[in-house]
XYZ file of C-alpha atoms in Angstrom:
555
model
C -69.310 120.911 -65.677
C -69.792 117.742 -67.230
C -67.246 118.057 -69.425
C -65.080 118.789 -66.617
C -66.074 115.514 -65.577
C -65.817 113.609 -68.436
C -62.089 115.141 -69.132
C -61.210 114.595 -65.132
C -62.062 110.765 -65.729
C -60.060 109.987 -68.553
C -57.251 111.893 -67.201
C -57.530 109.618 -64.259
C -58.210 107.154 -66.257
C -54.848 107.864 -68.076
C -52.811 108.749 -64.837
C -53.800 105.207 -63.830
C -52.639 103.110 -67.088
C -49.121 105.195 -66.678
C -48.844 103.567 -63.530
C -49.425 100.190 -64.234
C -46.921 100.972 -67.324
C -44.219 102.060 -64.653
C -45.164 99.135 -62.291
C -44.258 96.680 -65.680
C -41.056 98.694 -66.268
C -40.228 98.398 -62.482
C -40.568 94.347 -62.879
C -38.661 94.057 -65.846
C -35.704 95.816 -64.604
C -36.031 93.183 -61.296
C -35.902 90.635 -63.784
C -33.384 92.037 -65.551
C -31.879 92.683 -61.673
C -31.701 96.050 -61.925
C -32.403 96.794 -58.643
C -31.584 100.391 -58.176
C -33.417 101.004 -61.496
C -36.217 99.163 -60.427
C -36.982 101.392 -56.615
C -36.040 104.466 -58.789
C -39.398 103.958 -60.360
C -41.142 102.798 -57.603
C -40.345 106.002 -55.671
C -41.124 107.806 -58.479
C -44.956 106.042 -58.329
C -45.480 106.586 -55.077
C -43.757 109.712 -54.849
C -46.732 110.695 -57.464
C -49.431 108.271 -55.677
C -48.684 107.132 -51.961
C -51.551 105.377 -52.111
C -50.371 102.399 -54.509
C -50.081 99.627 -52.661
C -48.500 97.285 -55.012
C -45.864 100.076 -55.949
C -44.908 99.689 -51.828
C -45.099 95.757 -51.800
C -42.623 95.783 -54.759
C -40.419 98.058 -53.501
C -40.225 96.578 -50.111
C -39.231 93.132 -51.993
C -36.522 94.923 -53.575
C -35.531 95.823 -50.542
C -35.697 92.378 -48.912
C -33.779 91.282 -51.778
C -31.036 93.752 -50.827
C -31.388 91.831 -47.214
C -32.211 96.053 -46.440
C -34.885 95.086 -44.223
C -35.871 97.604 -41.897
C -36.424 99.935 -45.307
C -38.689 96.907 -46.838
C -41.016 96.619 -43.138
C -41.176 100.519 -43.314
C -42.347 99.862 -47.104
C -44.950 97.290 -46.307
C -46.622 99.347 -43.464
C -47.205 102.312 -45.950
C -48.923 100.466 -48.556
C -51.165 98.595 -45.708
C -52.296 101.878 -45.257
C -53.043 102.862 -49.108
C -56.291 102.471 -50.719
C -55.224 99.870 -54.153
C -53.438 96.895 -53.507
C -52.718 97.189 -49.921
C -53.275 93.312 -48.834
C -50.250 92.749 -50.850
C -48.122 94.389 -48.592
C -49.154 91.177 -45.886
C -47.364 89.069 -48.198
C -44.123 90.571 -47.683
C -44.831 91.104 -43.339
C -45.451 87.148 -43.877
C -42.168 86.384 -45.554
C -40.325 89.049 -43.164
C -42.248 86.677 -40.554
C -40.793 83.532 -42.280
C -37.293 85.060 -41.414
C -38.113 84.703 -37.735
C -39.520 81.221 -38.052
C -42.876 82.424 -37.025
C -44.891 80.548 -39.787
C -48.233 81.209 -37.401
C -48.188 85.096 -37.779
C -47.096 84.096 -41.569
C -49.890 82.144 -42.072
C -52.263 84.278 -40.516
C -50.777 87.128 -43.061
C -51.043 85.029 -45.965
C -54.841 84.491 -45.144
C -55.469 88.282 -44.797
C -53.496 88.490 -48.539
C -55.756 86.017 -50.230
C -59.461 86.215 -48.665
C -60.781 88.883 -50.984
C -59.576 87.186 -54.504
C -61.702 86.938 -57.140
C -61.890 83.830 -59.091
C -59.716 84.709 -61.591
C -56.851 86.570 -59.713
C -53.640 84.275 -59.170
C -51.098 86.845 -58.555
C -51.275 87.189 -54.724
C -50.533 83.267 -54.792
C -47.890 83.571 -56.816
C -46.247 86.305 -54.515
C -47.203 83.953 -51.425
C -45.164 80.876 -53.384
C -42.558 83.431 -53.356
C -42.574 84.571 -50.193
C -42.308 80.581 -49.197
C -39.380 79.858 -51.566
C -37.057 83.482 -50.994
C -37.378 83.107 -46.879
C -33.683 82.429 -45.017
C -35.211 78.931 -44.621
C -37.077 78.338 -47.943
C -40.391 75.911 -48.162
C -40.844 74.517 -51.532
C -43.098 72.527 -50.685
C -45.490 74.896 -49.180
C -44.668 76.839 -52.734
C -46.319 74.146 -54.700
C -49.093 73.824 -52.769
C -50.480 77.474 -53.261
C -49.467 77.342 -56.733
C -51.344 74.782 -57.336
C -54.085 76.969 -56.166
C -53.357 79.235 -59.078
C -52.895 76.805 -61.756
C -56.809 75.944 -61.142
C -57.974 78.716 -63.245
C -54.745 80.289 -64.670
C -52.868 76.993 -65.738
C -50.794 79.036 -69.195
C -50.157 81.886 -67.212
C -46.672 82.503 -67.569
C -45.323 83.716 -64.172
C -46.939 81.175 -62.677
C -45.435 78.501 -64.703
C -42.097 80.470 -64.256
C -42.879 80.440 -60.030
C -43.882 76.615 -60.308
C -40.672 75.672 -61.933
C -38.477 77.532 -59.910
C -40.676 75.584 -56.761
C -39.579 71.956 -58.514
C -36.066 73.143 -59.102
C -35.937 74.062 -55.108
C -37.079 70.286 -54.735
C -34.765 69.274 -56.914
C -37.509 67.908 -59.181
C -35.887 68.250 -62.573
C -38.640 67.131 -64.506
C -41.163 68.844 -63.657
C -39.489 71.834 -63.430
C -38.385 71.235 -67.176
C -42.048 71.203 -68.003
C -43.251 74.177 -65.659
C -40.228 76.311 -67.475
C -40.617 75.422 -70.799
C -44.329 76.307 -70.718
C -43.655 79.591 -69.467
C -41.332 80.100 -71.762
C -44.148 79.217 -74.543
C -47.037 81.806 -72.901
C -44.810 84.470 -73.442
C -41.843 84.404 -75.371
C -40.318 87.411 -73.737
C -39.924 85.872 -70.608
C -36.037 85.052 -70.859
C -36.000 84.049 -67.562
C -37.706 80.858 -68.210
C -35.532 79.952 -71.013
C -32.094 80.967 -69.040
C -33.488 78.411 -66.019
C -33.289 75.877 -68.732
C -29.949 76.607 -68.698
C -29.679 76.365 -65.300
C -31.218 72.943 -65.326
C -28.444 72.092 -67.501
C -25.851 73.473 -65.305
C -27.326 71.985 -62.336
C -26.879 68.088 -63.953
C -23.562 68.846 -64.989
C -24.282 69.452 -68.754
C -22.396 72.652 -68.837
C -21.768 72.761 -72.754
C -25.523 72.170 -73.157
C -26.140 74.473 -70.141
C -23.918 77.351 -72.551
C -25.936 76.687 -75.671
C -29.157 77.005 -74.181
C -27.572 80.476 -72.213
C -26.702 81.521 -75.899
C -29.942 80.841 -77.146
C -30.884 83.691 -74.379
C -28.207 85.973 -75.418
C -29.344 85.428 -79.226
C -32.815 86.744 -78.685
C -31.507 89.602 -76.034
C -27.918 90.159 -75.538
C -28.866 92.973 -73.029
C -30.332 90.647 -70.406
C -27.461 90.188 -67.827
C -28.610 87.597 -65.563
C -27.303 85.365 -68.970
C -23.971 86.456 -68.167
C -23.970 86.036 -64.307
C -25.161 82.194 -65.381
C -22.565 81.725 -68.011
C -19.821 82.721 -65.457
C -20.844 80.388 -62.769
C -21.011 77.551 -65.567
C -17.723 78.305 -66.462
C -16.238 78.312 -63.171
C -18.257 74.619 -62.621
C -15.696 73.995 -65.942
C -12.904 75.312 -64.327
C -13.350 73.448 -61.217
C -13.977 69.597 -63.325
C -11.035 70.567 -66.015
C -7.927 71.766 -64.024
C -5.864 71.370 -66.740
C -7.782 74.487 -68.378
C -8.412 76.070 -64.669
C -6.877 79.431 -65.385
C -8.593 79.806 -69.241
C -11.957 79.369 -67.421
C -11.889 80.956 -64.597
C -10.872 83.783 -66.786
C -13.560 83.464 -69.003
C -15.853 83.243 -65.876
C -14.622 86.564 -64.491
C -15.312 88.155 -67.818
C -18.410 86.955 -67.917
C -19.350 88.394 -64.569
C -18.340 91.115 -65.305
C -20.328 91.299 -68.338
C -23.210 91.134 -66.330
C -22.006 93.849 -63.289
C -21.832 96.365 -66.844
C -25.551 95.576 -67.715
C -27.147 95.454 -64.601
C -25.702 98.064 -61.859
C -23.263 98.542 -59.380
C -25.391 98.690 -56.237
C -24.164 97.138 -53.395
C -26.386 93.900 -53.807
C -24.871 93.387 -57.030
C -21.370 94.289 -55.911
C -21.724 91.954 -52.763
C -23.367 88.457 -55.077
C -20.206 89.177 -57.316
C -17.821 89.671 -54.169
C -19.327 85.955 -52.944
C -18.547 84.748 -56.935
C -15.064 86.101 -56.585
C -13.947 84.090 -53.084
C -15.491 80.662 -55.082
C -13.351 81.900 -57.812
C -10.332 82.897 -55.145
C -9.353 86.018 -57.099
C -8.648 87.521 -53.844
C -6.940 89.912 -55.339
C -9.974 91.264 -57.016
C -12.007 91.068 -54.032
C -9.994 93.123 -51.962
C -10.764 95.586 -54.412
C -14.132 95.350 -54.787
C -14.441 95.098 -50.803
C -12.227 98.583 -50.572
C -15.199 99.842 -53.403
C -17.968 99.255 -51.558
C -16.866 100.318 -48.117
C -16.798 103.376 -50.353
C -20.148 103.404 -51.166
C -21.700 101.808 -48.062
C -19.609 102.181 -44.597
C -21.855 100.684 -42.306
C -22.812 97.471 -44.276
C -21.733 94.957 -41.934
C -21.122 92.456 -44.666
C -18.295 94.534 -46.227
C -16.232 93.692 -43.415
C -16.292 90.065 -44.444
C -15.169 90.298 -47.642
C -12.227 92.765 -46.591
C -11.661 89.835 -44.060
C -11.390 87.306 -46.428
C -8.805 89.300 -48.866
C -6.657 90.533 -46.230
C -6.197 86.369 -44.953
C -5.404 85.434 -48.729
C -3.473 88.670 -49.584
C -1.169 88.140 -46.465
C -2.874 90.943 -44.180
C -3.187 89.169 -41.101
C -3.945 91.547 -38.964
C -6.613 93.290 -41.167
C -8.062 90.127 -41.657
C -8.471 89.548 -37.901
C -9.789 93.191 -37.298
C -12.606 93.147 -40.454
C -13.925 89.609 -39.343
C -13.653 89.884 -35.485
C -15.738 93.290 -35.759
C -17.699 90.790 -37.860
C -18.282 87.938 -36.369
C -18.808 90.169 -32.394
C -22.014 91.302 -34.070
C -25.220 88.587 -33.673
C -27.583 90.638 -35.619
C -25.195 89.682 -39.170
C -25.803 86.697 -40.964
C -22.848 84.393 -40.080
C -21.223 81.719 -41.897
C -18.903 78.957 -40.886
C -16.557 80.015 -43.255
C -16.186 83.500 -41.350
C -14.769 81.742 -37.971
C -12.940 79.563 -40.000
C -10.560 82.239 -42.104
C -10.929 84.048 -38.387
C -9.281 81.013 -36.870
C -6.983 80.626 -39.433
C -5.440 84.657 -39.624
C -4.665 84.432 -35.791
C -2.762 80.634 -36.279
C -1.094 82.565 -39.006
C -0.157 85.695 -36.936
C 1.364 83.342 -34.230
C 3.392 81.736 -36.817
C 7.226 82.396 -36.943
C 8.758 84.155 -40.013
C 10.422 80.817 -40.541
C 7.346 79.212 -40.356
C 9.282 76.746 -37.799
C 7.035 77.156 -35.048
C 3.725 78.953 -33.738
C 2.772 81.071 -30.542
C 0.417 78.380 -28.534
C -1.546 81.005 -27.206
C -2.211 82.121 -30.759
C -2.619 78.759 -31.760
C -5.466 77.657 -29.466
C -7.215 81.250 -30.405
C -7.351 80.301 -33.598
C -8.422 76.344 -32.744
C -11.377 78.111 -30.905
C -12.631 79.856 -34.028
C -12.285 77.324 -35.916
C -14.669 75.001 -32.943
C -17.160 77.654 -33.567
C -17.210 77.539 -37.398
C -17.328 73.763 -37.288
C -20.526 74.102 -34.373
C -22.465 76.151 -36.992
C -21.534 73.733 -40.165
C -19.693 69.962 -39.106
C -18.694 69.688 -43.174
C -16.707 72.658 -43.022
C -13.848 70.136 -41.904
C -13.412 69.540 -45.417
C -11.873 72.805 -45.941
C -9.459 72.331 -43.122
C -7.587 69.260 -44.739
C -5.548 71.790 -47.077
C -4.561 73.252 -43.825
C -3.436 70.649 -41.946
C -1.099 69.901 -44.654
C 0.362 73.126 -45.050
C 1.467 72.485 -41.353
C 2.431 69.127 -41.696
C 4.664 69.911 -44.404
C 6.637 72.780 -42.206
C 6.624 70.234 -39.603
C 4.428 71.465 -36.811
C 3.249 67.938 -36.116
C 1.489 68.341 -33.343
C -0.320 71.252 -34.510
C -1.005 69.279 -37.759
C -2.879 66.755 -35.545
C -5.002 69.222 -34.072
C -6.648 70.599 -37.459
C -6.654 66.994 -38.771
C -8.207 65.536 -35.351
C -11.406 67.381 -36.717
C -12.020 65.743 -39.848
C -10.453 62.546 -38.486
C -14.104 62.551 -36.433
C -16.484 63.641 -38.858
C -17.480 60.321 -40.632
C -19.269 62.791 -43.234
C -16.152 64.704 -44.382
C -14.923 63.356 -48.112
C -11.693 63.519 -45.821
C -12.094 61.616 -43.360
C -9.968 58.721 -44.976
C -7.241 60.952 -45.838
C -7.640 63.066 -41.813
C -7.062 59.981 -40.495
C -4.084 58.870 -41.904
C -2.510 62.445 -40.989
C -3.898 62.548 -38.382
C -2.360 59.426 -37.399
C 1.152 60.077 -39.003
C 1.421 63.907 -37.141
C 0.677 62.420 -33.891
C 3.511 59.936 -34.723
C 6.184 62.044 -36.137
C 5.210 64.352 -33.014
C 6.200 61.929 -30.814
C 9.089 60.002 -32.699
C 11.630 63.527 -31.935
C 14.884 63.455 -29.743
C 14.217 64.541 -26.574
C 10.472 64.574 -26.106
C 8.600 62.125 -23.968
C 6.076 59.599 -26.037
C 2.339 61.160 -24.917
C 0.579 57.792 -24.583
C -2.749 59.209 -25.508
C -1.541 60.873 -28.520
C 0.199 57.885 -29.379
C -3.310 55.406 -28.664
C -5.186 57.998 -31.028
C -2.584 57.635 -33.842
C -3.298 53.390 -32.960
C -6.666 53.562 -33.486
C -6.205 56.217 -36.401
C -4.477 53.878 -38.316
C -7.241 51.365 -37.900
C -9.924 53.325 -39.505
C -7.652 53.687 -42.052
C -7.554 49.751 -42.571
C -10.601 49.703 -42.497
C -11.841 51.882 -44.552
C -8.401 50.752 -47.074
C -7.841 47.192 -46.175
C -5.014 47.286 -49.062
C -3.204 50.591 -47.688
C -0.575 48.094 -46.141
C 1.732 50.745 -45.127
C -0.761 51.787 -42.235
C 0.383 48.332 -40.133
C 4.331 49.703 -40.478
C 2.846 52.875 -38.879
C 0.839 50.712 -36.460
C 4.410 49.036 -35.613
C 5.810 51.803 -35.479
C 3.396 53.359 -32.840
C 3.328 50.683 -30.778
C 6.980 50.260 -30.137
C 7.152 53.864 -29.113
C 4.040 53.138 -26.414
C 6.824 50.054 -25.927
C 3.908 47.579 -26.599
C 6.492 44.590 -27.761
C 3.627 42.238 -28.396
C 1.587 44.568 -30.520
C 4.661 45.554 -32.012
C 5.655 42.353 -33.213
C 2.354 41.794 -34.518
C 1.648 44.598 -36.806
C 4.998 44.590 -37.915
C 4.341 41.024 -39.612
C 1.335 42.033 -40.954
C 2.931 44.467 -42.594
C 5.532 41.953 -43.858
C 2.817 39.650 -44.575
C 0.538 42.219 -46.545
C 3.617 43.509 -49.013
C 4.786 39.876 -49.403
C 0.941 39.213 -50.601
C 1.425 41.692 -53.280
C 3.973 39.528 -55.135
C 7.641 39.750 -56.192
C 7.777 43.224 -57.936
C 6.948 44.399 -54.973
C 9.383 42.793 -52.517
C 12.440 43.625 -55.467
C 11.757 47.748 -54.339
C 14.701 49.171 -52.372
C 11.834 51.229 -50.339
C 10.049 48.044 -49.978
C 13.221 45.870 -48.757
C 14.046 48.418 -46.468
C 10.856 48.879 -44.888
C 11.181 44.521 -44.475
C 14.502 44.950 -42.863
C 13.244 47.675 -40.637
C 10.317 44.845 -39.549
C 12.785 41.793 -38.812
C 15.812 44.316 -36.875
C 12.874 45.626 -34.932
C 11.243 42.642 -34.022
C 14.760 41.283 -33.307
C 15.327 43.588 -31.017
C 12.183 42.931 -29.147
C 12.925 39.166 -28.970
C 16.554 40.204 -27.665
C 15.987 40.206 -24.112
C 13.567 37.611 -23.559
C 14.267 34.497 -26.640
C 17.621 35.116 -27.977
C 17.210 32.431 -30.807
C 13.876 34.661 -31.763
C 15.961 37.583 -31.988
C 18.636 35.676 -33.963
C 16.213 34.101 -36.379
C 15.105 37.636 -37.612
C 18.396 39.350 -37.540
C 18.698 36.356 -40.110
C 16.110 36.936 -42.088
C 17.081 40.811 -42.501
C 20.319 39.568 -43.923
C 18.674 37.453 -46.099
C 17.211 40.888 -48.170
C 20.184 43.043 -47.029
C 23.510 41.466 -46.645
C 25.222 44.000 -45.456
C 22.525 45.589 -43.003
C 24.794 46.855 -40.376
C 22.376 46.727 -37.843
C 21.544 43.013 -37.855
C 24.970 41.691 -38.022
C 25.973 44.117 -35.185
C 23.133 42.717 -32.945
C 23.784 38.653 -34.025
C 27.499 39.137 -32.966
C 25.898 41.105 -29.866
C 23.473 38.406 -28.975
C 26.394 35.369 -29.728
């Protein structure tokens, strides 16, 4: 009987070492992000042992991860009810809780997770600083502070050097999250993590051929580990975007790279949807579409798919399908939306209103897709930046007055990198829009383009050409005096910039535009006015038909 006993112990004894084994295997393959690998042996624990709680709190991360969260609170409440490990699972209710905003049930979680610690035990902190920093709305700050519970007696552990330094980098505290990395790196030498996030470092301050070498340093010691490669192609696509004149090598390169990593991690949808997001920074839309049509596939009622197939359809020309995938979409609260996803929405119906000559556009369809667009620029104001492009697609087709509605956006967000550039379309589509045979000057629209033109100024005191547009302007509102003015400050401001200058034919006949115009204005009230700058065009251009038509006129 005793040795019964004896043999029942160790075989406990052993059952419980094989778990802790498979609970090590299970976090290296979320390091490695190996998701699906990673809850195959989790189930596999508990399917052996329901009561590990730790085997549940992990598994219910992955699934928060996945953003599956209904499986990860189902996962939590089972391992609150095991017998090892359970207060773990609070930790995960409290970030689920950070998700809602509630940070007083969080708390109150968090508490429950950490009462019973020993003196030496720093893991439940370091899954509470990671609960803080992996909420929708992460709290670095409240990261470092419980880490710096844990440093107190465990200051060389490893993963909580690793959890500190990924805390600084959230702060954007480069140095110290240099140090916190560097000495996780050097408490355990297989933790590539902490060596890649040097990389990342790099990356992140624009070093990317330092940012590479340190990646390689990664690959040198592993070349299994794909998070590396995900890394390297997001560096190389920061290359691609600073070097245009080797874009397409890069992005290339980048694509490779990611897929690199897709080959040595899995093909779950998580991983398929983080490369889907690489692929629209990347615009290989092309590719997306088909790795949208793969995972519809594999998943038909993840929500998120539909964006994605939204996205490829606009870019690939599918209008309509683009419309369908990101209205069904967008009509559902419950999915995380972007700004971005009313903005291609807005975009796909302007497009389907557009003429196949690309001549004019359905208004109806037009303001649709302006009220998208209001709703992606509610959620995120600097998503006007993206809408410049736009408005000079339109402006180019000439669809003025459309231009001046997408550029009226950015023309009022002082914030937008744009806003010099808005203005000054905005400005010019509201005059070209106004400046047609047969359509009545909109003084409004006209006073907009005005004061347009004087942000411009001031924001570009040396952009002279804005006061010929200001002239210009004016004299449709019929404002003579204003006219007159802006039209010699114009003269005045290219004259200023010296006789090279004044010798361009564009130049001389933007001067003789100035002195017919103001001419003209002086005609019916001071005929020696008019005379005296009918003169002064002939001066430039002798044979300016115009001003020796009106001085035999006004004789």
């Amino acid at each position: 009987m005793n040795t019964f006993k004896i043999f029942g112990l160790v075989l406990l004894t052993s059952v419980s070492v094989s778990h802790a084994q498979d609970i090590n295997q299970a976090k290296k393959a979320i390091d490695a992000e190996k998701y699906e690998e990673a809850k195959s042996i989790l189930k596999s624990i508990l399917q052996v042992k329901p009561s590990n709680g730790m085997a549940s709190f992990i598994l219910g991360n992955v699934y928060l991860t996945q953003s599956i969260k209904d499986s990860a609170k189902i996962s939590f409440d089972k391992g609150l009810l095991a017998s090892e490990g359970a207060r773990f699972n609070n930790i995960g209710l409290g970030q689920m809780d950070l998700d809602r905003n509630d940070t007083i049930a969080a708390n109150a979680k968090f508490i429950l997770a950490t009462k019973d610690m020993r003196k030496k035990d720093f893991e439940e902190y370091v899954y509470v600083a990671r609960a803080y920093m992996n909420a929708e709305k992460p709290n670095f700050k409240a990261a470092v502070a419980v880490l710096k519970r844990a440093l107190v007696n465990n200051s060389l552990d490893a993963q909580v050097q690793l959890a500190l330094g990924d805390a600084y980098y959230g702060l954007s505290n480069q140095n110290d999250a240099y140090k916190a990395y560097r000495d996780a790196f050097q408490a355990d030498n297989t933790l590539l993590r902490a060596k890649m996030q040097l990389g990342v470092l790099l990356k992140g301050a624009k070093s990317y051929d330092e940012a590479s070498k340190a990646y390689n340093e990664v690959i040198a010691i592993n070349p299994n580990y794909g998070p590396v490669y995900r890394e390297l192609a997001e560096t190389y696509y920061k290359i691609a975007r600073n070097k245009p004149s080797k874009a397409a090598e890069n992005f290339k390169i980048a694509i490779d790279y990611y897929q690199k990593y897709m080959d040595l991690t899995d093909y779950s949808i998580h991983s398929r949807m983080r490369r889907a997001d690489f692929l629209i920074l990347a615009k290989e839309y092309k590719a997306l579409e088909e790795e949208a049509n793969k995972m519809i596939e594999l998943d038909k009622v993840n929500p998120r798919i539909y964006r994605y197939l939204g996205y490829a359809a606009f870019e690939n020309g599918n209008v309509d399908k683009a419309i369908q995938s990101l209205e069904t979409f967008t009509s559902n609260s419950a999915n995380k939306i972007i700004a971005k996803d009313f903005q291609v929405l807005g975009l796909a119906k302007i497009k389907k209103g557009t003429s196949a000559d690309g001549l004019s556009i359905d208004p109806v369809a037009f303001e649709a897709g302006l009220t998208s667009i209001k709703k992606a620029l509610e959620m995120e104001p600097l998503a006007v930046e993206d809408l410049n492009e736009e408005g000079k697609k339109l402006f180019s087709q000439k669809l003025y007055k459309e231009a001046a509605a997408i550029f009226e956006f950015g023309a009022s967000n002082q914030e937008s990198k744009n806003y010099l550039d808005d203005n000054l379309y905005f400005g010019l589509s509201l005059y070209y829009a106004n400046n047609k045979k047969d359509v009545k000057p909109d003084t409004i629209g006209l006073q907009k383009a005005d004061a347009a033109f004087d942000k411009v100024l001031v924001a570009s005191p040396g952009y002279y050409e804005a006061y010929l547009f200001k002239a210009r302007t004016n004299s449709l509102m019929e404002n003579d005096a204003n006219t007159i003015k802006f039209y010699e400050a114009y003269v005045a401001a290219v004259t200023a910039k010296g006789a090279d200058e004044l010798a361009k034919p564009a130049v001389i006949k933007k001067i003789a535009e100035s002195y017919n115009t103001i001419g003209a204005t002086y005609a019916n009230t001071d005929k020696v006015k008019a005379v005296e700058y009918f003169n002064k065009t002939l001066v430039i251009d002798p044979t300016n038909a115009y001003a020796l038509s009106s001085i035999k006129q006004l004789k």
